[in-house]
Tab-separated table of C-alpha atoms in Angstrom:
chain	number	residue	atom	x	y	z
A	1	MET	CA	-24.255	-81.085	41.970
A	2	HIS	CA	-21.881	-83.245	39.963
A	3	LEU	CA	-20.449	-82.045	36.642
A	4	ILE	CA	-22.318	-84.813	34.791
A	5	ASP	CA	-25.640	-83.297	35.897
A	6	PRO	CA	-25.814	-80.460	33.313
A	7	PHE	CA	-25.323	-82.992	30.519
A	8	ASP	CA	-27.902	-85.393	31.956
A	9	ARG	CA	-30.366	-82.513	32.189
A	10	GLY	CA	-29.937	-81.985	28.453
A	11	VAL	CA	-30.567	-85.696	27.870
A	12	ARG	CA	-33.846	-85.483	29.785
A	13	LEU	CA	-34.926	-82.302	27.987
A	14	ASP	CA	-34.356	-83.558	24.460
A	15	PRO	CA	-32.905	-87.062	24.083
A	16	ASP	CA	-33.395	-86.982	20.309
A	17	GLY	CA	-31.943	-83.501	19.908
A	18	VAL	CA	-28.497	-83.001	18.372
A	19	CYS	CA	-25.740	-82.800	20.961
A	20	PHE	CA	-22.628	-82.831	18.732
A	21	GLN	CA	-22.410	-82.114	15.041
A	22	THR	CA	-19.230	-81.663	13.049
A	23	ALA	CA	-18.917	-78.434	11.107
A	24	ASP	CA	-18.883	-80.332	7.802
A	25	ASP	CA	-22.109	-82.203	8.771
A	26	ALA	CA	-20.284	-85.531	8.421
A	27	GLU	CA	-21.117	-86.599	11.994
A	28	ARG	CA	-24.192	-85.995	14.098
A	29	HIS	CA	-24.843	-87.451	17.563
A	30	THR	CA	-28.028	-87.060	19.615
A	31	TYR	CA	-28.079	-86.572	23.366
A	32	ALA	CA	-29.314	-90.139	23.825
A	33	GLU	CA	-26.451	-91.491	21.706
A	34	VAL	CA	-23.782	-89.508	23.551
A	35	ALA	CA	-25.289	-90.512	26.908
A	36	GLU	CA	-25.096	-94.176	25.857
A	37	LEU	CA	-21.415	-93.758	24.932
A	38	SER	CA	-20.601	-91.994	28.189
A	39	HIS	CA	-22.212	-94.768	30.259
A	40	ARG	CA	-20.371	-97.509	28.370
A	41	ILE	CA	-17.054	-95.667	28.766
A	42	ALA	CA	-17.684	-95.036	32.461
A	43	VAL	CA	-18.554	-98.677	33.183
A	44	ALA	CA	-15.443	-99.861	31.334
A	45	LEU	CA	-13.242	-97.436	33.286
A	46	GLN	CA	-14.736	-98.480	36.598
A	47	GLY	CA	-14.316	-102.133	35.645
A	48	GLU	CA	-10.569	-101.541	35.353
A	49	GLY	CA	-10.388	-99.721	38.662
A	50	LEU	CA	-10.260	-96.327	36.958
A	51	GLY	CA	-13.197	-94.722	38.679
A	52	ARG	CA	-13.074	-92.325	41.600
A	53	ASP	CA	-9.627	-90.820	42.247
A	54	ALA	CA	-8.246	-92.085	38.925
A	55	HIS	CA	-6.807	-89.442	36.594
A	56	VAL	CA	-7.631	-89.984	32.925
A	57	ALA	CA	-6.296	-87.861	30.062
A	58	VAL	CA	-7.692	-87.205	26.582
A	59	LEU	CA	-5.284	-86.414	23.735
A	60	SER	CA	-7.283	-85.397	20.697
A	61	PRO	CA	-8.214	-82.484	18.496
A	62	ASN	CA	-11.807	-81.345	18.864
A	63	ALA	CA	-13.950	-84.380	18.043
A	64	PRO	CA	-17.356	-85.714	19.205
A	65	LEU	CA	-15.904	-89.037	20.339
A	66	ALA	CA	-13.183	-87.279	22.310
A	67	PHE	CA	-15.773	-85.236	24.192
A	68	ALA	CA	-17.827	-88.395	24.783
A	69	CYS	CA	-14.721	-89.780	26.516
A	70	VAL	CA	-14.565	-86.666	28.700
A	71	LEU	CA	-18.191	-87.224	29.700
A	72	GLY	CA	-17.438	-90.902	30.385
A	73	ILE	CA	-14.513	-89.970	32.621
A	74	ILE	CA	-16.681	-87.551	34.565
A	75	ARG	CA	-19.538	-90.060	34.812
A	76	ALA	CA	-17.096	-92.641	36.193
A	77	ASP	CA	-16.263	-90.074	38.920
A	78	ALA	CA	-12.680	-90.021	37.703
A	79	THR	CA	-10.768	-86.789	37.061
A	80	TRP	CA	-10.245	-85.492	33.520
A	81	ILE	CA	-6.740	-84.330	32.529
A	82	PRO	CA	-7.053	-82.154	29.387
A	83	LEU	CA	-4.059	-82.379	27.026
A	84	ASN	CA	-3.469	-79.732	24.394
A	85	THR	CA	-2.409	-81.347	21.129
A	86	ARG	CA	-0.174	-78.379	20.312
A	87	SER	CA	1.955	-78.787	23.427
A	88	THR	CA	5.389	-80.357	23.100
A	89	ALA	CA	5.887	-83.984	24.077
A	90	ASP	CA	8.126	-82.909	26.961
A	91	ASP	CA	5.473	-80.542	28.303
A	92	LEU	CA	2.805	-83.245	28.059
A	93	VAL	CA	5.014	-85.744	29.872
A	94	ALA	CA	5.644	-83.203	32.622
A	95	LEU	CA	1.892	-82.552	33.014
A	96	LEU	CA	1.000	-86.257	33.033
A	97	GLU	CA	3.610	-86.951	35.679
A	98	LEU	CA	2.596	-83.919	37.708
A	99	THR	CA	-1.072	-84.965	37.680
A	100	GLU	CA	-0.294	-88.674	38.271
A	101	CYS	CA	-2.208	-89.763	35.198
A	102	ASP	CA	-3.472	-93.368	35.166
A	103	ALA	CA	-4.998	-93.754	31.698
A	104	LEU	CA	-5.154	-92.126	28.290
A	105	PHE	CA	-7.628	-91.827	25.426
A	106	TYR	CA	-6.083	-90.657	22.166
A	107	HIS	CA	-6.930	-89.841	18.546
A	108	HIS	CA	-5.377	-92.098	15.900
A	109	ALA	CA	-3.638	-89.130	14.264
A	110	LEU	CA	-1.671	-88.698	17.495
A	111	GLY	CA	-0.812	-92.378	17.936
A	112	GLU	CA	2.937	-91.869	17.728
A	113	LEU	CA	2.829	-89.123	20.362
A	114	ALA	CA	0.546	-91.240	22.564
A	115	GLU	CA	3.006	-94.137	22.353
A	116	ARG	CA	5.807	-91.813	23.397
A	117	LEU	CA	3.786	-90.570	26.365
A	118	GLN	CA	3.013	-94.112	27.497
A	119	GLY	CA	6.684	-95.000	27.327
A	120	ALA	CA	7.701	-91.971	29.346
A	121	VAL	CA	4.995	-92.074	32.044
A	122	ASP	CA	5.147	-95.374	33.921
A	123	ARG	CA	1.910	-94.745	35.802
A	124	ILE	CA	-0.247	-94.929	32.646
A	125	ARG	CA	-1.667	-98.461	32.669
A	126	ARG	CA	-4.347	-98.168	30.015
A	127	ALA	CA	-4.355	-96.358	26.671
A	128	VAL	CA	-7.287	-96.510	24.260
A	129	CYS	CA	-7.358	-95.191	20.706
A	130	LEU	CA	-10.684	-93.573	19.819
A	131	ASP	CA	-10.850	-95.892	16.796
A	132	ASP	CA	-10.869	-98.874	19.176
A	133	LEU	CA	-13.424	-97.432	21.573
A	134	SER	CA	-16.303	-99.670	20.477
A	135	ALA	CA	-14.324	-102.852	21.125
A	136	TRP	CA	-13.037	-101.639	24.515
A	137	MET	CA	-16.023	-100.043	26.205
A	138	ALA	CA	-18.766	-101.901	28.064
A	139	PRO	CA	-21.615	-103.567	26.112
A	140	ALA	CA	-24.613	-101.596	24.869
A	141	GLY	CA	-27.095	-100.868	27.623
A	142	ALA	CA	-24.479	-100.718	30.384
A	143	ARG	CA	-25.311	-98.080	32.982
A	144	ALA	CA	-23.012	-96.426	35.504
A	145	PRO	CA	-24.640	-95.281	38.764
A	146	ARG	CA	-24.965	-91.557	39.288
A	147	PRO	CA	-21.759	-90.429	41.061
A	148	PRO	CA	-22.114	-89.211	44.648
A	149	ASP	CA	-22.234	-85.483	45.355
A	150	ASP	CA	-18.858	-84.289	46.561
A	151	PRO	CA	-18.343	-80.591	45.792
A	152	GLY	CA	-14.682	-80.731	46.824
A	153	HIS	CA	-13.753	-83.619	44.535
A	154	ASP	CA	-11.718	-82.777	41.435
A	155	ALA	CA	-13.756	-82.819	38.216
A	156	PHE	CA	-10.677	-81.977	36.163
A	157	VAL	CA	-7.118	-80.819	36.710
A	158	VAL	CA	-5.737	-78.381	34.163
A	159	GLY	CA	-2.207	-77.235	33.459
A	160	THR	CA	-1.638	-73.494	33.605
A	161	GLY	CA	-0.662	-71.716	30.420
A	162	GLY	CA	3.018	-71.513	31.286
A	163	THR	CA	3.419	-68.052	29.720
A	164	THR	CA	5.394	-66.866	32.738
A	165	GLY	CA	7.055	-70.082	33.882
A	166	ARG	CA	6.668	-73.829	34.293
A	167	SER	CA	3.063	-75.060	34.291
A	168	LYS	CA	1.310	-75.963	37.511
A	169	ALA	CA	-1.792	-78.169	37.799
A	170	VAL	CA	-4.946	-76.362	38.911
A	171	ARG	CA	-7.691	-78.298	40.664
A	172	ILE	CA	-11.159	-77.614	39.266
A	173	THR	CA	-13.623	-79.165	41.687
A	174	HIS	CA	-17.235	-79.998	40.927
A	175	LEU	CA	-18.266	-76.923	42.938
A	176	VAL	CA	-15.955	-74.642	40.937
A	177	ALA	CA	-17.228	-76.118	37.648
A	178	GLU	CA	-20.847	-75.783	38.784
A	179	LEU	CA	-20.459	-72.102	39.628
A	180	MET	CA	-18.700	-71.398	36.332
A	181	SER	CA	-21.552	-73.045	34.412
A	182	LEU	CA	-24.224	-71.201	36.397
A	183	ALA	CA	-22.491	-67.869	35.835
A	184	PHE	CA	-22.403	-68.418	32.074
A	185	ALA	CA	-26.078	-69.328	32.086
A	186	ALA	CA	-27.013	-66.287	34.166
A	187	HIS	CA	-24.905	-63.713	32.318
A	188	MET	CA	-25.489	-65.051	28.795
A	189	PRO	CA	-29.180	-65.861	28.478
A	190	GLU	CA	-30.652	-67.078	25.201
A	191	PRO	CA	-34.370	-67.278	25.934
A	192	GLU	CA	-35.525	-67.692	22.316
A	193	ARG	CA	-34.087	-71.197	21.799
A	194	PRO	CA	-31.398	-73.535	23.137
A	195	PRO	CA	-27.919	-72.240	22.320
A	196	VAL	CA	-25.920	-73.412	19.328
A	197	MET	CA	-22.225	-73.171	20.138
A	198	ALA	CA	-19.336	-73.392	17.685
A	199	MET	CA	-16.428	-75.109	19.442
A	200	ALA	CA	-13.419	-74.087	17.366
A	201	ALA	CA	-10.857	-73.205	20.046
A	202	PRO	CA	-9.404	-76.299	21.796
A	203	MET	CA	-11.857	-78.231	23.942
A	204	THR	CA	-8.965	-78.753	26.367
A	205	HIS	CA	-9.193	-75.115	27.412
A	206	ALA	CA	-12.083	-72.683	27.812
A	207	ALA	CA	-14.073	-73.925	24.810
A	208	GLY	CA	-14.573	-77.335	26.434
A	209	PRO	CA	-15.842	-76.476	29.913
A	210	ILE	CA	-18.189	-73.768	28.620
A	211	CYS	CA	-20.071	-76.462	26.703
A	212	PHE	CA	-21.666	-77.593	29.975
A	213	PRO	CA	-24.147	-74.691	30.256
A	214	VAL	CA	-25.025	-75.446	26.617
A	215	PHE	CA	-25.676	-79.089	27.517
A	216	ALA	CA	-27.918	-78.024	30.395
A	217	ARG	CA	-30.362	-76.510	27.877
A	218	ALA	CA	-30.020	-79.333	25.337
A	219	GLY	CA	-28.177	-77.030	22.987
A	220	GLN	CA	-26.009	-78.051	20.050
A	221	VAL	CA	-22.212	-78.018	19.895
A	222	ILE	CA	-20.830	-77.591	16.381
A	223	VAL	CA	-17.382	-79.200	16.438
A	224	HIS	CA	-14.555	-77.593	14.459
A	225	GLU	CA	-11.120	-79.207	14.371
A	226	GLY	CA	-9.517	-75.788	14.767
A	227	VAL	CA	-9.894	-72.086	14.073
A	228	HIS	CA	-9.985	-71.645	10.304
A	229	PRO	CA	-11.450	-68.170	9.719
A	230	GLY	CA	-13.289	-68.664	6.420
A	231	PRO	CA	-14.924	-72.008	7.285
A	232	LEU	CA	-15.765	-70.761	10.777
A	233	LEU	CA	-17.545	-67.696	9.407
A	234	GLU	CA	-19.455	-69.916	6.967
A	235	SER	CA	-20.357	-72.272	9.824
A	236	ILE	CA	-21.889	-69.431	11.831
A	237	ALA	CA	-24.238	-68.737	8.931
A	238	HIS	CA	-24.934	-72.373	7.999
A	239	HIS	CA	-25.546	-73.716	11.513
A	240	ARG	CA	-27.138	-70.529	12.876
A	241	VAL	CA	-24.532	-70.394	15.629
A	242	SER	CA	-25.583	-68.293	18.611
A	243	ARG	CA	-22.518	-68.675	20.838
A	244	LEU	CA	-18.801	-68.661	20.079
A	245	PHE	CA	-15.650	-68.371	22.156
A	246	LEU	CA	-12.298	-67.299	20.725
A	247	PRO	CA	-9.147	-65.695	22.128
A	248	PRO	CA	-8.427	-62.209	20.730
A	249	THR	CA	-5.708	-63.386	18.332
A	250	ALA	CA	-8.211	-65.693	16.618
A	251	ILE	CA	-10.756	-62.863	16.402
A	252	TYR	CA	-8.136	-60.739	14.664
A	253	ALA	CA	-7.755	-63.533	12.109
A	254	LEU	CA	-11.520	-63.601	11.536
A	255	LEU	CA	-11.607	-59.842	11.031
A	256	GLY	CA	-8.831	-60.133	8.454
A	257	ASP	CA	-10.622	-62.821	6.427
A	258	PRO	CA	-12.218	-61.768	3.103
A	259	LEU	CA	-15.565	-63.239	4.234
A	260	ALA	CA	-15.763	-60.985	7.313
A	261	GLY	CA	-18.684	-58.623	6.912
A	262	SER	CA	-20.222	-60.544	4.011
A	263	VAL	CA	-21.665	-63.666	5.675
A	264	ASP	CA	-24.855	-63.739	7.737
A	265	VAL	CA	-23.892	-63.662	11.426
A	266	SER	CA	-27.286	-62.441	12.656
A	267	SER	CA	-27.794	-65.646	14.695
A	268	LEU	CA	-24.972	-64.691	17.108
A	269	ARG	CA	-26.015	-63.690	20.607
A	270	HIS	CA	-22.708	-63.961	22.472
A	271	PHE	CA	-19.280	-63.771	20.854
A	272	ILE	CA	-17.136	-64.458	23.901
A	273	TYR	CA	-13.530	-63.340	24.068
A	274	ALA	CA	-11.092	-63.979	26.902
A	275	ALA	CA	-7.644	-65.419	27.693
A	276	ALA	CA	-5.755	-62.209	26.800
A	277	PRO	CA	-6.427	-58.460	26.554
A	278	MET	CA	-8.031	-57.325	23.294
A	279	SER	CA	-7.073	-54.234	21.374
A	280	VAL	CA	-9.819	-51.602	21.743
A	281	THR	CA	-9.397	-50.719	18.079
A	282	LYS	CA	-9.946	-54.347	17.048
A	283	LEU	CA	-12.817	-54.689	19.519
A	284	GLN	CA	-14.663	-51.789	17.909
A	285	GLU	CA	-14.026	-53.367	14.515
A	286	ALA	CA	-15.512	-56.641	15.829
A	287	MET	CA	-18.560	-54.807	17.176
A	288	ASP	CA	-19.107	-53.292	13.730
A	289	CYS	CA	-18.615	-56.646	12.006
A	290	PHE	CA	-20.585	-58.970	14.298
A	291	GLY	CA	-23.089	-56.620	15.902
A	292	PRO	CA	-24.031	-56.081	19.561
A	293	VAL	CA	-22.849	-59.510	20.681
A	294	MET	CA	-19.291	-59.089	21.985
A	295	THR	CA	-19.024	-60.567	25.476
A	296	GLN	CA	-15.854	-60.446	27.534
A	297	THR	CA	-15.002	-62.624	30.504
A	298	TYR	CA	-11.907	-62.410	32.662
A	299	GLY	CA	-10.429	-65.136	34.777
A	300	GLN	CA	-7.549	-67.577	34.864
A	301	ALA	CA	-7.166	-71.292	35.435
A	302	GLU	CA	-7.244	-70.624	39.184
A	303	VAL	CA	-10.456	-68.558	38.909
A	304	PRO	CA	-11.878	-70.141	35.779
A	305	MET	CA	-13.203	-67.977	32.988
A	306	ILE	CA	-15.712	-65.690	34.633
A	307	ALA	CA	-14.453	-63.712	37.615
A	308	THR	CA	-15.651	-60.646	35.708
A	309	VAL	CA	-17.978	-60.264	32.753
A	310	MET	CA	-18.757	-57.513	30.261
A	311	THR	CA	-22.048	-58.174	28.500
A	312	PRO	CA	-23.066	-57.020	25.007
A	313	GLU	CA	-25.146	-54.306	26.670
A	314	ASP	CA	-22.079	-53.144	28.609
A	315	HIS	CA	-20.121	-52.948	25.370
A	316	GLU	CA	-22.732	-50.906	23.562
A	317	ARG	CA	-23.182	-48.567	26.532
A	318	ALA	CA	-19.422	-48.085	26.797
A	319	ARG	CA	-19.137	-47.144	23.138
A	320	ALA	CA	-22.058	-44.736	23.388
A	321	GLU	CA	-20.379	-43.055	26.358
A	322	GLY	CA	-17.125	-42.476	24.508
A	323	GLY	CA	-15.472	-45.875	24.491
A	324	GLU	CA	-13.204	-45.625	27.555
A	325	ARG	CA	-14.784	-48.621	29.273
A	326	LEU	CA	-14.190	-50.813	26.221
A	327	ALA	CA	-10.676	-51.174	27.661
A	328	SER	CA	-12.103	-52.796	30.785
A	329	ALA	CA	-12.789	-56.450	31.555
A	330	GLY	CA	-16.243	-55.705	32.914
A	331	ARG	CA	-17.498	-56.056	36.453
A	332	ALA	CA	-17.474	-58.887	38.985
A	333	SER	CA	-19.678	-61.795	37.947
A	334	LEU	CA	-22.414	-63.226	40.150
A	335	VAL	CA	-20.070	-65.913	41.494
A	336	ALA	CA	-16.969	-63.947	42.507
A	337	GLU	CA	-15.840	-60.958	44.509
A	338	VAL	CA	-13.160	-58.897	42.810
A	339	ALA	CA	-11.026	-56.110	44.287
A	340	ILE	CA	-7.701	-54.304	43.929
A	341	MET	CA	-5.057	-54.849	46.615
A	342	SER	CA	-1.838	-53.063	47.494
A	343	GLU	CA	1.495	-54.799	48.114
A	344	GLN	CA	0.790	-54.326	51.821
A	345	GLY	CA	-2.465	-56.315	51.590
A	346	GLU	CA	-4.835	-53.333	51.786
A	347	LEU	CA	-7.861	-53.007	49.516
A	348	LEU	CA	-7.580	-49.954	47.276
A	349	GLY	CA	-10.155	-47.434	46.160
A	350	PRO	CA	-11.399	-46.421	42.695
A	351	GLY	CA	-8.620	-45.416	40.316
A	352	GLU	CA	-5.804	-46.866	42.419
A	353	THR	CA	-3.519	-49.464	40.840
A	354	GLY	CA	-2.612	-52.747	42.499
A	355	GLU	CA	-3.013	-56.504	42.189
A	356	ILE	CA	-6.382	-57.832	41.045
A	357	VAL	CA	-7.644	-60.229	43.711
A	358	ALA	CA	-10.688	-62.483	43.835
A	359	ARG	CA	-12.454	-64.611	46.382
A	360	GLY	CA	-15.417	-66.949	46.586
A	361	ASN	CA	-16.140	-70.541	45.649
A	362	LEU	CA	-15.144	-69.943	42.013
A	363	VAL	CA	-11.522	-69.860	43.211
A	364	THR	CA	-9.660	-73.166	43.044
A	365	PRO	CA	-8.826	-74.789	46.375
A	366	GLY	CA	-5.239	-74.975	45.109
A	367	TYR	CA	-2.705	-76.638	42.859
A	368	TYR	CA	-2.560	-80.411	42.712
A	369	ARG	CA	-0.172	-81.616	45.423
A	370	ASP	CA	1.674	-78.301	45.527
A	371	LEU	CA	0.953	-76.636	48.854
A	372	GLN	CA	3.769	-74.113	48.470
A	373	ALA	CA	2.421	-72.790	45.157
A	374	SER	CA	-1.130	-72.770	46.540
A	375	GLU	CA	-0.110	-70.696	49.545
A	376	GLY	CA	1.902	-68.366	47.309
A	377	ASN	CA	-1.298	-66.999	45.761
A	378	ARG	CA	-3.114	-66.408	49.041
A	379	ARG	CA	-3.601	-62.841	50.178
A	380	PRO	CA	-4.918	-61.330	53.450
A	381	GLY	CA	-8.648	-61.632	54.008
A	382	GLY	CA	-9.063	-64.874	52.093
A	383	TRP	CA	-8.337	-63.269	48.721
A	384	HIS	CA	-6.627	-65.044	45.817
A	385	GLY	CA	-3.862	-63.069	44.117
A	386	THR	CA	-4.084	-63.224	40.320
A	387	SER	CA	-0.649	-61.665	39.671
A	388	ASP	CA	-2.465	-59.286	37.303
A	389	VAL	CA	-2.085	-55.558	37.900
A	390	GLY	CA	-5.211	-53.484	37.529
A	391	ARG	CA	-7.512	-50.781	38.752
A	392	MET	CA	-11.243	-50.436	39.276
A	393	ASP	CA	-13.364	-47.402	38.462
A	394	GLU	CA	-16.145	-45.972	40.595
A	395	ALA	CA	-18.743	-48.169	38.870
A	396	GLY	CA	-16.804	-51.389	39.515
A	397	TYR	CA	-15.352	-51.897	36.035
A	398	VAL	CA	-11.966	-53.636	36.235
A	399	TYR	CA	-9.100	-52.543	33.992
A	400	ILE	CA	-6.195	-54.935	33.567
A	401	VAL	CA	-3.000	-52.898	33.450
A	402	ASP	CA	-0.554	-55.785	33.039
A	403	ARG	CA	1.003	-58.863	34.569
A	404	LEU	CA	3.119	-58.214	37.660
A	405	ARG	CA	5.981	-60.049	35.992
A	406	ASP	CA	5.703	-57.993	32.782
A	407	MET	CA	6.532	-54.625	34.328
A	408	ILE	CA	9.540	-52.891	32.754
A	409	ILE	CA	11.868	-50.793	34.907
A	410	THR	CA	13.634	-48.316	32.655
A	411	GLY	CA	15.788	-45.522	34.048
A	412	GLY	CA	14.078	-45.955	37.424
A	413	PHE	CA	10.565	-45.597	35.962
A	414	ASN	CA	7.940	-48.366	36.006
A	415	VAL	CA	6.401	-48.957	32.580
A	416	TRP	CA	3.440	-51.270	31.956
A	417	PRO	CA	3.523	-52.731	28.426
A	418	SER	CA	-0.227	-53.102	27.832
A	419	GLU	CA	-1.011	-49.436	27.142
A	420	ILE	CA	1.835	-49.273	24.620
A	421	GLU	CA	0.580	-52.479	22.981
A	422	GLN	CA	-2.949	-51.063	22.766
A	423	LEU	CA	-1.635	-47.993	20.979
A	424	ILE	CA	0.459	-50.028	18.527
A	425	HIS	CA	-2.533	-52.225	17.676
A	426	GLY	CA	-4.350	-49.125	16.514
A	427	LEU	CA	-1.668	-48.113	14.010
A	428	GLY	CA	-2.883	-50.463	11.275
A	429	GLY	CA	-1.184	-53.401	9.610
A	430	VAL	CA	-0.433	-55.031	12.981
A	431	SER	CA	-1.353	-58.666	13.555
A	432	ASP	CA	-0.054	-58.719	17.141
A	433	CYS	CA	2.645	-57.170	19.284
A	434	ALA	CA	4.505	-57.585	22.551
A	435	VAL	CA	6.323	-54.869	24.468
A	436	ILE	CA	9.149	-56.134	26.661
A	437	GLY	CA	12.226	-54.788	28.429
A	438	LEU	CA	15.576	-55.707	26.919
A	439	PRO	CA	18.999	-55.320	28.546
A	440	ASP	CA	20.506	-51.870	28.229
A	441	GLU	CA	23.679	-50.509	29.871
A	442	LYS	CA	22.214	-47.030	30.271
A	443	TRP	CA	18.546	-47.668	31.084
A	444	GLY	CA	18.777	-51.087	32.766
A	445	GLU	CA	15.872	-52.207	30.606
A	446	ALA	CA	15.077	-50.628	27.252
A	447	VAL	CA	11.407	-50.531	26.243
A	448	THR	CA	11.234	-52.660	23.089
A	449	ALA	CA	8.273	-53.269	20.787
A	450	VAL	CA	8.236	-56.635	19.006
A	451	ILE	CA	5.643	-56.492	16.233
A	452	GLU	CA	4.163	-59.184	14.006
A	453	LEU	CA	2.622	-57.591	10.912
A	454	ARG	CA	-0.399	-58.787	8.984
A	455	ALA	CA	0.208	-60.253	5.545
A	456	GLY	CA	0.852	-57.225	3.363
A	457	GLY	CA	0.942	-54.903	6.380
A	458	GLU	CA	3.406	-52.028	6.414
A	459	LEU	CA	4.676	-50.127	9.434
A	460	SER	CA	7.964	-48.371	10.101
A	461	GLU	CA	9.975	-48.112	13.289
A	462	GLU	CA	9.861	-44.325	13.000
A	463	ARG	CA	6.061	-44.271	12.868
A	464	VAL	CA	5.758	-46.511	15.935
A	465	LYS	CA	8.138	-44.377	17.971
A	466	ALA	CA	6.508	-41.123	16.897
A	467	ALA	CA	2.996	-42.334	17.770
A	468	VAL	CA	4.002	-43.573	21.234
A	469	ARG	CA	6.032	-40.454	21.989
A	470	GLU	CA	3.139	-38.195	21.024
A	471	GLN	CA	0.489	-40.021	23.060
A	472	LEU	CA	2.382	-41.601	25.967
A	473	GLY	CA	5.561	-39.564	26.314
A	474	PRO	CA	9.278	-40.267	25.973
A	475	VAL	CA	9.691	-42.704	28.888
A	476	LYS	CA	7.268	-45.173	27.305
A	477	THR	CA	8.576	-44.708	23.774
A	478	PRO	CA	10.313	-47.879	22.529
A	479	LYS	CA	14.056	-47.541	22.235
A	480	GLN	CA	13.860	-50.079	19.428
A	481	VAL	CA	11.194	-51.784	17.298
A	482	ILE	CA	11.660	-55.353	16.066
A	483	PHE	CA	9.499	-56.818	13.301
A	484	ARG	CA	9.247	-60.625	13.504
A	485	GLU	CA	6.962	-63.581	14.164
A	486	LEU	CA	5.986	-63.863	17.808
A	487	PRO	CA	6.366	-67.084	19.805
A	488	ARG	CA	3.079	-68.443	21.089
A	489	SER	CA	1.769	-70.947	23.605
A	490	PRO	CA	-0.315	-73.934	22.454
A	491	VAL	CA	-3.468	-71.820	22.921
A	492	GLY	CA	-2.152	-68.877	20.938
A	493	LYS	CA	-0.986	-66.556	23.709
A	494	VAL	CA	2.152	-64.561	23.020
A	495	LEU	CA	5.009	-65.961	25.101
A	496	LYS	CA	6.719	-62.880	26.488
A	497	ARG	CA	8.779	-65.163	28.690
A	498	ALA	CA	10.253	-66.860	25.634
A	499	LEU	CA	10.990	-63.492	24.040
A	500	ARG	CA	12.726	-62.250	27.154
A	501	GLU	CA	14.739	-65.437	27.544
A	502	GLU	CA	15.893	-65.186	23.940
A	503	TYR	CA	17.193	-61.650	24.314
A	504	TRP	CA	18.422	-61.943	27.904
A	505	ALA	CA	20.353	-65.196	27.298
A	506	GLY	CA	23.816	-65.150	28.844
A	507	ARG	CA	23.024	-62.352	31.307
A	508	SER	CA	23.531	-62.799	35.012
A	509	ARG	CA	20.158	-61.181	35.756
A	510	ALA	CA	16.768	-60.939	34.058
A	511	ILE	CA	15.786	-57.435	35.120
């Protein structure tokens, strides 16, 4: 299959059905209308030699026309380069150069940034503002031929999050994208009616690609320009949203909104969370607020979105059994094998801690033109190393302990920050936190909790230390607690790397 096929299936199922609708109801586009746009865009791209093997970027907030451009790029058999509008200009230039970008679509509100990118990246030979799309694209009625099947061809190339270092460019082939879409459809059925998805998180990341299984059933995508808790909660009720993806930090914001618990969210079937571990305390709060709909997936750009899955039924069963498994990321999905591997390359048994590894066709074939980085993630037996530390229980539930690079070595002991962060999240008044190791003459690294409080939240250093000491012991107790705003990536992840660099600046070593 080709990635355009799920969308074209939706067109055949219900050409007059709504494909995209803005949250404020100002815009509404049927499947037939979006298909027409995608064909006209594809023909125009191909007419300029920007078809197969061309790399075409889209720089825009969530918008129906922007997604129509994505579909046009894919229909032209070119490769989509997603650009996050919250990234810095320097980071965008680096990604465009790394991916050898040939053309750019951009939103008028980002015209100045787009001009800067064009000036900095010589390879870009065509840039089109979405406002000028009608004048540029092929005439009405133009039709691009169905692209040839080539499972190994790149559908899109995505920059990694960069939370632990400089971004790389991950190849997402048509086969990888197909398996991801099929896994979402299989693990998140909605038999009563076609899904209605609220796309509030950036379409350049998980929220964009997971629209394709929605398209395949002629479902609706309700387009939000960003995550604004109150309006998003109202949109769920107004549009009868059945599917929503948000990272945990955005879910925390929803839970803290005055409307949480008072609007009708009974239409929800799958409230998907991923991209970072979620506090068990906050997860239980979300289950109470939104009902039996919480759905976790675990993956990374290299194993996109759904290496493991924890369904609403898994969540409810875990809570009924005492809640321990709510800390897990679920079990291997239908399209991936998942295991735990030792540093020596041996697969480990239940309860043993090691690197989480995955294999199967969901795994990327590699980084774009970076053989060294691609080989760096390969493990014995054809496994892909995620650089995440975890364990698996006897029933196959995977527990993410931490990132390999996040481990703190204090006084000769290895400390994983995630369990300390989970505990701190449960203390109340905490918006988010990061536990890192800071330089210390005595301990080498001193366990340090950096906490961002909610508006009006109160928490003392003494209370944090006492709670950790009581439940986790003295080794894991923070030597200091810092209250401040946390640095974040363009998709909202806490940048521990930036925190470490700030406090380790001027040192001859970083451990």
